[in-house]
Structures are given as C-alpha cells and as structure tokens.
C-alpha cells in the first residue's frame, strides 16, 4: 500500500513510478489542481487521474543563491521553476537542470524526468525539468 496520503496521493505515487498523473473531471473534462475530490466547475465527484507526457513550458522561475531551511540537500545555486504542463494548463513547482546558469525564458519548452529531492530527512520524488 502507498504511504502517500491525501487528495494528491496519486500524483506522488505516479512520480514514484516514473509517471506524471494529474486529475481531470470525468464529467466535464476540466483539469483540476490542487487535487480535489470534487470538480470546481461542475460539482461532479468522478475525478480521474490521467497520465501526461512530461512536457511543459516555463511560466515563472527564480534562482536561489542563499540557503534556507530544508534545502541542505541541494547544491547552490539552484533554479526553481513553475512549469505549465502541456495539454492541461496545470502549473507545477519544480526544479530546472541548470548547470550553466542560463536564465530561462518565459514560455521556453521543457522536458521532464523524475529525480529526487532531499527535504530534511526525507527523499521525495521530483520532476527535474530540462530545456529541449
Ligand atoms: Zn467537472
């Protein structure tokens, strides 16, 4: 049994299995994030988790140069990103593979791969985004 809990448990379970799963209303087709048990548009409770390719575009980004709590496992500087997932418009927070510190451009296409982030004592699956 999965140790992930809450409405977004299938998302985390999917990442752990190497897949991007996001929730969509089976009644009206609306994508919903954060995950909820009920559609915000039509009120239906039949939410389905669909697999999407890890393709996205840059919606926003920032580069972190100074350490703060729970980032001890990350090498500085690191680049955080809000990635807008192709095909559904859902925006997910993640990290950009950015060894050369080239500033991302808004709208730039990205491809994702599953990595891991150490947060305190825990290792959580993370989507690591790269430029195409
Ligand atoms: Zn709906």
PDB file of C-alpha atoms and ligand atoms in Angstrom:
ATOM      1  CA  UNK A   1       0.000   0.000   0.000  1.00  0.00           C
ATOM      2  CA  UNK A   2       1.180   3.512  -0.781  1.00  0.00           C
ATOM      3  CA  UNK A   3       2.372   5.698   2.066  1.00  0.00           C
ATOM      4  CA  UNK A   4       1.185   8.807   0.213  1.00  0.00           C
ATOM      5  CA  UNK A   5      -1.944  10.354   1.700  1.00  0.00           C
ATOM      6  CA  UNK A   6      -4.469  12.985   0.812  1.00  0.00           C
ATOM      7  CA  UNK A   7      -6.188  14.093  -2.392  1.00  0.00           C
ATOM      8  CA  UNK A   8      -2.898  14.329  -4.283  1.00  0.00           C
ATOM      9  CA  UNK A   9      -1.624  10.855  -3.287  1.00  0.00           C
ATOM     10  CA  UNK A  10      -1.962   9.506  -6.884  1.00  0.00           C
ATOM     11  CA  UNK A  11       0.307  12.345  -8.081  1.00  0.00           C
ATOM     12  CA  UNK A  12       3.078  11.343  -5.665  1.00  0.00           C
ATOM     13  CA  UNK A  13       2.551   7.642  -6.309  1.00  0.00           C
ATOM     14  CA  UNK A  14       2.774   8.314 -10.051  1.00  0.00           C
ATOM     15  CA  UNK A  15       6.064  10.215  -9.667  1.00  0.00           C
ATOM     16  CA  UNK A  16       7.448   7.358  -7.564  1.00  0.00           C
ATOM     17  CA  UNK A  17       6.607   5.053 -10.505  1.00  0.00           C
ATOM     18  CA  UNK A  18       8.121   7.449 -13.064  1.00  0.00           C
ATOM     19  CA  UNK A  19       4.812   8.793 -14.415  1.00  0.00           C
ATOM     20  CA  UNK A  20       3.099  12.183 -14.367  1.00  0.00           C
ATOM     21  CA  UNK A  21      -0.534  11.722 -13.322  1.00  0.00           C
ATOM     22  CA  UNK A  22      -2.926  14.666 -12.995  1.00  0.00           C
ATOM     23  CA  UNK A  23      -6.609  14.787 -12.056  1.00  0.00           C
ATOM     24  CA  UNK A  24      -9.348  15.511 -14.544  1.00  0.00           C
ATOM     25  CA  UNK A  25     -13.112  15.632 -14.116  1.00  0.00           C
ATOM     26  CA  UNK A  26     -14.697  12.664 -15.907  1.00  0.00           C
ATOM     27  CA  UNK A  27     -17.933  14.619 -16.293  1.00  0.00           C
ATOM     28  CA  UNK A  28     -16.873  17.972 -17.831  1.00  0.00           C
ATOM     29  CA  UNK A  29     -13.215  17.292 -18.663  1.00  0.00           C
ATOM     30  CA  UNK A  30     -11.757  20.118 -16.589  1.00  0.00           C
ATOM     31  CA  UNK A  31      -8.236  19.599 -15.216  1.00  0.00           C
ATOM     32  CA  UNK A  32      -8.028  20.431 -11.512  1.00  0.00           C
ATOM     33  CA  UNK A  33      -5.007  21.392  -9.421  1.00  0.00           C
ATOM     34  CA  UNK A  34      -4.531  21.260  -6.483  1.00  0.00           C
ATOM     35  CA  UNK A  35      -6.271  17.898  -6.470  1.00  0.00           C
ATOM     36  CA  UNK A  36      -9.769  17.845  -5.034  1.00  0.00           C
ATOM     37  CA  UNK A  37     -12.381  15.142  -4.615  1.00  0.00           C
ATOM     38  CA  UNK A  38     -14.932  17.302  -6.380  1.00  0.00           C
ATOM     39  CA  UNK A  39     -14.799  19.289  -9.633  1.00  0.00           C
ATOM     40  CA  UNK A  40     -14.784  23.069  -9.052  1.00  0.00           C
ATOM     41  CA  UNK A  41     -16.578  23.666 -12.340  1.00  0.00           C
ATOM     42  CA  UNK A  42     -19.454  21.159 -12.482  1.00  0.00           C
ATOM     43  CA  UNK A  43     -19.501  19.670  -8.979  1.00  0.00           C
ATOM     44  CA  UNK A  44     -19.066  16.058 -10.114  1.00  0.00           C
ATOM     45  CA  UNK A  45     -17.093  13.767  -7.815  1.00  0.00           C
ATOM     46  CA  UNK A  46     -15.834  11.453 -10.561  1.00  0.00           C
ATOM     47  CA  UNK A  47     -12.216  12.602 -10.830  1.00  0.00           C
ATOM     48  CA  UNK A  48      -9.857  10.503 -12.953  1.00  0.00           C
ATOM     49  CA  UNK A  49      -6.080  10.539 -12.921  1.00  0.00           C
ATOM     50  CA  UNK A  50      -4.649  10.705 -16.423  1.00  0.00           C
ATOM     51  CA  UNK A  51      -1.055  10.251 -17.464  1.00  0.00           C
ATOM     52  CA  UNK A  52       0.548  13.138 -19.346  1.00  0.00           C
ATOM     53  CA  UNK A  53       3.912  13.362 -21.095  1.00  0.00           C
ATOM     54  CA  UNK A  54       6.463  15.357 -19.094  1.00  0.00           C
ATOM     55  CA  UNK A  55       6.387  18.294 -21.490  1.00  0.00           C
ATOM     56  CA  UNK A  56       5.847  21.840 -20.268  1.00  0.00           C
ATOM     57  CA  UNK A  57       6.794  25.469 -20.724  1.00  0.00           C
ATOM     58  CA  UNK A  58       8.344  27.970 -18.330  1.00  0.00           C
ATOM     59  CA  UNK A  59       5.652  30.002 -16.541  1.00  0.00           C
ATOM     60  CA  UNK A  60       7.938  31.541 -13.895  1.00  0.00           C
ATOM     61  CA  UNK A  61      11.341  30.886 -12.387  1.00  0.00           C
ATOM     62  CA  UNK A  62      13.807  32.020  -9.734  1.00  0.00           C
ATOM     63  CA  UNK A  63      17.408  31.175  -8.865  1.00  0.00           C
ATOM     64  CA  UNK A  64      18.347  30.667  -5.226  1.00  0.00           C
ATOM     65  CA  UNK A  65      21.827  31.665  -4.058  1.00  0.00           C
ATOM     66  CA  UNK A  66      21.409  31.585  -0.273  1.00  0.00           C
ATOM     67  CA  UNK A  67      20.468  28.527   1.703  1.00  0.00           C
ATOM     68  CA  UNK A  68      17.274  28.346   3.715  1.00  0.00           C
ATOM     69  CA  UNK A  69      15.704  25.602   5.823  1.00  0.00           C
ATOM     70  CA  UNK A  70      15.254  22.136   4.241  1.00  0.00           C
ATOM     71  CA  UNK A  71      17.387  22.940   1.175  1.00  0.00           C
ATOM     72  CA  UNK A  72      20.550  21.379   2.628  1.00  0.00           C
ATOM     73  CA  UNK A  73      20.394  18.582   0.041  1.00  0.00           C
ATOM     74  CA  UNK A  74      20.559  20.991  -2.903  1.00  0.00           C
ATOM     75  CA  UNK A  75      23.719  22.383  -4.402  1.00  0.00           C
ATOM     76  CA  UNK A  76      23.721  26.200  -4.630  1.00  0.00           C
ATOM     77  CA  UNK A  77      22.665  27.973  -6.663  1.00  0.00           C
ATOM     78  CA  UNK A  78      19.578  26.066  -7.767  1.00  0.00           C
ATOM     79  CA  UNK A  79      16.843  27.163 -10.134  1.00  0.00           C
ATOM     80  CA  UNK A  80      13.210  26.716  -9.196  1.00  0.00           C
ATOM     81  CA  UNK A  81      10.542  26.784 -11.810  1.00  0.00           C
ATOM     82  CA  UNK A  82       6.794  26.926 -12.244  1.00  0.00           C
ATOM     83  CA  UNK A  83       6.186  24.670 -15.236  1.00  0.00           C
ATOM     84  CA  UNK A  84       2.932  24.861 -17.176  1.00  0.00           C
ATOM     85  CA  UNK A  85       2.183  21.310 -18.299  1.00  0.00           C
ATOM     86  CA  UNK A  86       1.364  20.890 -21.998  1.00  0.00           C
ATOM     87  CA  UNK A  87      -2.173  19.807 -22.748  1.00  0.00           C
ATOM     88  CA  UNK A  88      -3.791  20.684 -19.429  1.00  0.00           C
ATOM     89  CA  UNK A  89      -2.551  24.132 -18.311  1.00  0.00           C
ATOM     90  CA  UNK A  90      -1.796  22.883 -14.781  1.00  0.00           C
ATOM     91  CA  UNK A  91       1.225  24.622 -13.259  1.00  0.00           C
ATOM     92  CA  UNK A  92       3.622  22.623 -11.116  1.00  0.00           C
ATOM     93  CA  UNK A  93       6.514  23.767  -8.994  1.00  0.00           C
ATOM     94  CA  UNK A  94       9.780  22.020  -9.770  1.00  0.00           C
ATOM     95  CA  UNK A  95      13.475  22.397 -10.383  1.00  0.00           C
ATOM     96  CA  UNK A  96      15.358  23.181 -13.577  1.00  0.00           C
ATOM     97  CA  UNK A  97      18.537  21.373 -14.517  1.00  0.00           C
ATOM     98  CA  UNK A  98      20.660  24.471 -14.917  1.00  0.00           C
ATOM     99  CA  UNK A  99      24.404  23.735 -14.746  1.00  0.00           C
ATOM    100  CA  UNK A 100      25.379  26.767 -16.847  1.00  0.00           C
ATOM    101  CA  UNK A 101      23.048  29.217 -15.065  1.00  0.00           C
ATOM    102  CA  UNK A 102      21.449  30.395 -18.253  1.00  0.00           C
ATOM    103  CA  UNK A 103      18.335  32.406 -17.427  1.00  0.00           C
ATOM    104  CA  UNK A 104      15.180  30.584 -18.563  1.00  0.00           C
ATOM    105  CA  UNK A 105      12.808  32.421 -20.881  1.00  0.00           C
ATOM    106  CA  UNK A 106       9.096  32.612 -20.158  1.00  0.00           C
ATOM    107  CA  UNK A 107       7.338  30.170 -22.485  1.00  0.00           C
ATOM    108  CA  UNK A 108      10.513  28.187 -23.219  1.00  0.00           C
ATOM    109  CA  UNK A 109       9.714  24.485 -23.831  1.00  0.00           C
ATOM    110  CA  UNK A 110      10.845  21.934 -21.249  1.00  0.00           C
ATOM    111  CA  UNK A 111      11.043  18.202 -20.878  1.00  0.00           C
ATOM    112  CA  UNK A 112      10.894  16.497 -17.505  1.00  0.00           C
ATOM    113  CA  UNK A 113      12.438  13.459 -15.886  1.00  0.00           C
ATOM    114  CA  UNK A 114      11.871  12.003 -12.450  1.00  0.00           C
ATOM    115  CA  UNK A 115      14.523  12.812  -9.912  1.00  0.00           C
ATOM    116  CA  UNK A 116      14.624  13.029  -6.153  1.00  0.00           C
ATOM    117  CA  UNK A 117      14.922  15.884  -3.697  1.00  0.00           C
ATOM    118  CA  UNK A 118      16.189  15.507  -0.174  1.00  0.00           C
ATOM    119  CA  UNK A 119      13.977  17.556   2.172  1.00  0.00           C
ATOM    120  CA  UNK A 120      15.133  17.304   5.764  1.00  0.00           C
ATOM    121  CA  UNK A 121      15.252  13.561   6.499  1.00  0.00           C
ATOM    122  CA  UNK A 122      13.007  12.621   3.610  1.00  0.00           C
ATOM    123  CA  UNK A 123      13.675  11.943  -0.068  1.00  0.00           C
ATOM    124  CA  UNK A 124      10.717  12.854  -2.246  1.00  0.00           C
ATOM    125  CA  UNK A 125      10.254  12.240  -5.974  1.00  0.00           C
ATOM    126  CA  UNK A 126      10.592  15.434  -8.012  1.00  0.00           C
ATOM    127  CA  UNK A 127      10.241  16.360 -11.654  1.00  0.00           C
ATOM    128  CA  UNK A 128      13.558  17.750 -12.884  1.00  0.00           C
ATOM    129  CA  UNK A 129      12.962  19.945 -15.901  1.00  0.00           C
ATOM    130  CA  UNK A 130      15.441  20.465 -18.709  1.00  0.00           C
ATOM    131  CA  UNK A 131      15.451  22.671 -21.759  1.00  0.00           C
ATOM    132  CA  UNK A 132      14.753  20.875 -25.019  1.00  0.00           C
TER     133      UNK A 132
HETATM  134 ZN1  LIG B   1     -16.436  18.803 -13.899  1.00  0.00          ZN
END
